Amino acid sequence: AKIRALFDRTRQGMEITGGTNETVTRKLYQLLALDGLQRWLKLVEILEVIAASADYRIISTQPVTGRHEKDSQRLSMAVEWVMKSFHEDIRLEDIARAANMSVASFSRYFKQRTRKTFSSFVTEVRLGQAARLLQEDQSSIAGICYASGFNNLSNFNRLFKKFYRMSPLQYKRQYLQKPA
């Protein structure tokens, strides 16, 4: 809700000032060094910092709308859908229908704008959730697998190991060994 309100404010243009400007600048440099899901998460973190801040000035009295506003709404809708429903079965057909596009058109559209396939984006979101649960939760690996939206434990283990270069159990053990 905070980020949605931020996007509404930014329609009139926004200059970020004060300490928030310095914080966001530092985080943007950190973002450049990241890839994949970590980059997405850092972007959300930056948006959250801006949304919670009062260090800004509205630039225009009238909202500025781009030519591609409908385009942005489609992508936002798809990302929001995944973030809310990652633990459920997400069908490309349903997202494409909601975006009022064919499956092939939506797949092409999503890949052009995110440089990844829709299914790889969903997988990265699910893996990010699994990593968070492995750090915070005392559940079993299988429980975390299913809570993160995966339907097959061996597939989850394979994807997790490919993405994080270690098994979920190794990841959990490594995190538990780090000092707080």
XYZ file of C-alpha atoms in Angstrom:
180
model
C 0.000 0.000 0.000
C 2.877 2.387 0.808
C 4.565 1.716 -2.506
C 1.296 2.118 -4.420
C 0.818 5.508 -2.692
C 4.395 6.387 -3.665
C 3.655 5.614 -7.315
C 0.579 7.838 -7.119
C 2.716 10.708 -5.748
C 5.397 10.225 -8.375
C 2.918 10.878 -11.166
C 3.541 14.552 -10.511
C 7.296 14.112 -10.476
C 9.254 13.854 -7.269
C 12.613 15.161 -6.130
C 14.058 13.126 -3.273
C 15.935 15.309 -0.803
C 17.834 15.217 2.491
C 18.998 12.037 4.158
C 16.666 9.942 2.024
C 18.507 11.115 -1.094
C 21.825 9.944 0.390
C 20.358 6.613 1.531
C 18.713 5.924 -1.824
C 21.889 6.874 -3.729
C 23.944 4.425 -1.632
C 21.357 1.655 -2.151
C 21.251 2.300 -5.909
C 25.013 1.717 -6.088
C 24.515 -1.517 -4.127
C 21.768 -2.512 -6.586
C 24.227 -2.299 -9.488
C 26.334 -5.082 -7.978
C 23.387 -7.478 -7.584
C 21.716 -9.910 -9.970
C 18.455 -11.794 -10.149
C 16.171 -11.886 -7.160
C 18.588 -9.957 -4.947
C 18.369 -7.049 -7.408
C 14.553 -7.116 -7.313
C 14.559 -7.235 -3.520
C 16.988 -4.289 -3.323
C 14.705 -2.318 -5.659
C 11.715 -3.034 -3.410
C 13.830 -1.974 -0.411
C 14.668 1.328 -2.149
C 11.013 1.935 -2.989
C 10.065 1.214 0.612
C 12.624 3.757 1.895
C 11.274 6.405 -0.468
C 7.640 5.547 0.347
C 8.246 5.908 4.105
C 10.142 9.187 3.775
C 8.940 12.769 3.956
C 12.178 14.008 2.313
C 10.743 14.849 -1.095
C 9.333 17.691 -3.128
C 6.588 17.374 -5.764
C 7.868 18.870 -9.014
C 4.706 19.389 -11.093
C 1.199 20.525 -10.245
C -0.258 18.238 -12.920
C 0.213 14.464 -13.136
C 2.657 13.395 -15.823
C 1.474 10.378 -17.786
C 3.692 8.521 -20.173
C 2.694 6.964 -23.438
C 3.169 3.541 -21.952
C 1.051 3.843 -18.818
C -1.139 0.875 -19.834
C 2.045 -1.070 -20.498
C 3.369 -0.316 -17.006
C 0.055 -1.278 -15.444
C 0.232 -4.681 -17.148
C 3.689 -5.384 -15.803
C 2.784 -4.099 -12.331
C -0.329 -6.273 -12.309
C 1.685 -9.360 -13.260
C 4.388 -8.727 -10.648
C 1.799 -7.976 -7.962
C -0.107 -11.159 -8.854
C 3.058 -13.244 -8.462
C 4.032 -11.581 -5.173
C 0.574 -12.274 -3.712
C 0.099 -15.764 -5.141
C 3.594 -17.295 -5.357
C 2.572 -20.086 -2.954
C -0.304 -21.131 -5.236
C -0.406 -22.599 -8.729
C 0.239 -19.657 -11.079
C -0.884 -20.288 -14.611
C 0.520 -18.195 -17.434
C -2.862 -18.395 -19.161
C -4.568 -16.661 -16.214
C -2.029 -13.823 -16.076
C -2.162 -13.339 -19.846
C -5.966 -13.220 -19.738
C -5.884 -10.656 -16.909
C -3.453 -8.551 -18.988
C -5.835 -8.903 -21.960
C -3.137 -10.577 -24.052
C -2.540 -13.932 -25.653
C -0.150 -16.276 -23.869
C 2.514 -15.847 -26.563
C 2.166 -12.046 -26.557
C 2.335 -11.855 -22.770
C 5.388 -14.124 -22.649
C 7.172 -11.987 -25.235
C 6.066 -8.771 -23.475
C 7.266 -9.967 -20.052
C 10.637 -11.144 -21.359
C 11.269 -7.869 -23.223
C 10.629 -5.813 -20.096
C 12.288 -7.974 -17.444
C 14.905 -9.869 -19.474
C 13.670 -13.137 -18.008
C 10.858 -15.532 -18.722
C 7.721 -15.353 -16.632
C 8.319 -18.831 -15.231
C 11.894 -17.960 -14.188
C 10.578 -14.833 -12.440
C 8.021 -16.915 -10.524
C 10.738 -19.416 -9.618
C 13.038 -16.626 -8.343
C 10.259 -15.173 -6.198
C 9.538 -18.615 -4.757
C 13.231 -19.267 -4.101
C 13.527 -15.908 -2.362
C 10.607 -16.812 -0.122
C 12.162 -20.205 0.583
C 15.480 -18.576 1.522
C 13.686 -16.191 3.872
C 11.802 -19.079 5.494
C 15.000 -21.102 5.829
C 16.498 -18.188 7.767
C 13.475 -17.513 9.965
C 11.443 -20.681 10.232
C 12.024 -23.910 12.103
C 9.944 -25.890 9.584
C 11.331 -28.831 7.686
C 12.850 -28.375 4.244
C 9.806 -30.144 2.760
C 7.429 -27.817 4.630
C 9.317 -24.772 3.374
C 9.332 -26.210 -0.144
C 5.542 -26.480 -0.233
C 4.960 -23.185 1.633
C 7.028 -21.432 -1.047
C 4.847 -22.723 -3.877
C 6.896 -25.674 -5.089
C 5.042 -28.937 -5.659
C 8.013 -31.283 -5.840
C 10.782 -31.559 -3.248
C 13.453 -32.880 -5.599
C 12.727 -30.103 -8.122
C 12.884 -27.545 -5.283
C 16.251 -28.900 -4.104
C 17.643 -28.860 -7.650
C 16.471 -25.294 -8.374
C 17.595 -24.010 -4.976
C 21.058 -25.530 -5.426
C 21.369 -24.096 -8.930
C 20.338 -20.594 -7.794
C 22.161 -20.378 -4.431
C 24.980 -22.843 -5.226
C 24.164 -24.889 -2.121
C 21.379 -27.147 -0.948
C 18.554 -25.758 1.195
C 19.935 -27.645 4.196
C 23.435 -26.218 3.670
C 21.897 -22.745 3.318
C 19.950 -23.137 6.554
C 22.988 -24.437 8.431
C 25.187 -21.646 7.064
C 22.682 -19.010 8.121
C 22.271 -20.504 11.590
C 26.055 -20.360 12.106
C 26.287 -16.614 11.383
C 26.457 -14.415 14.491
C 23.397 -12.212 15.024
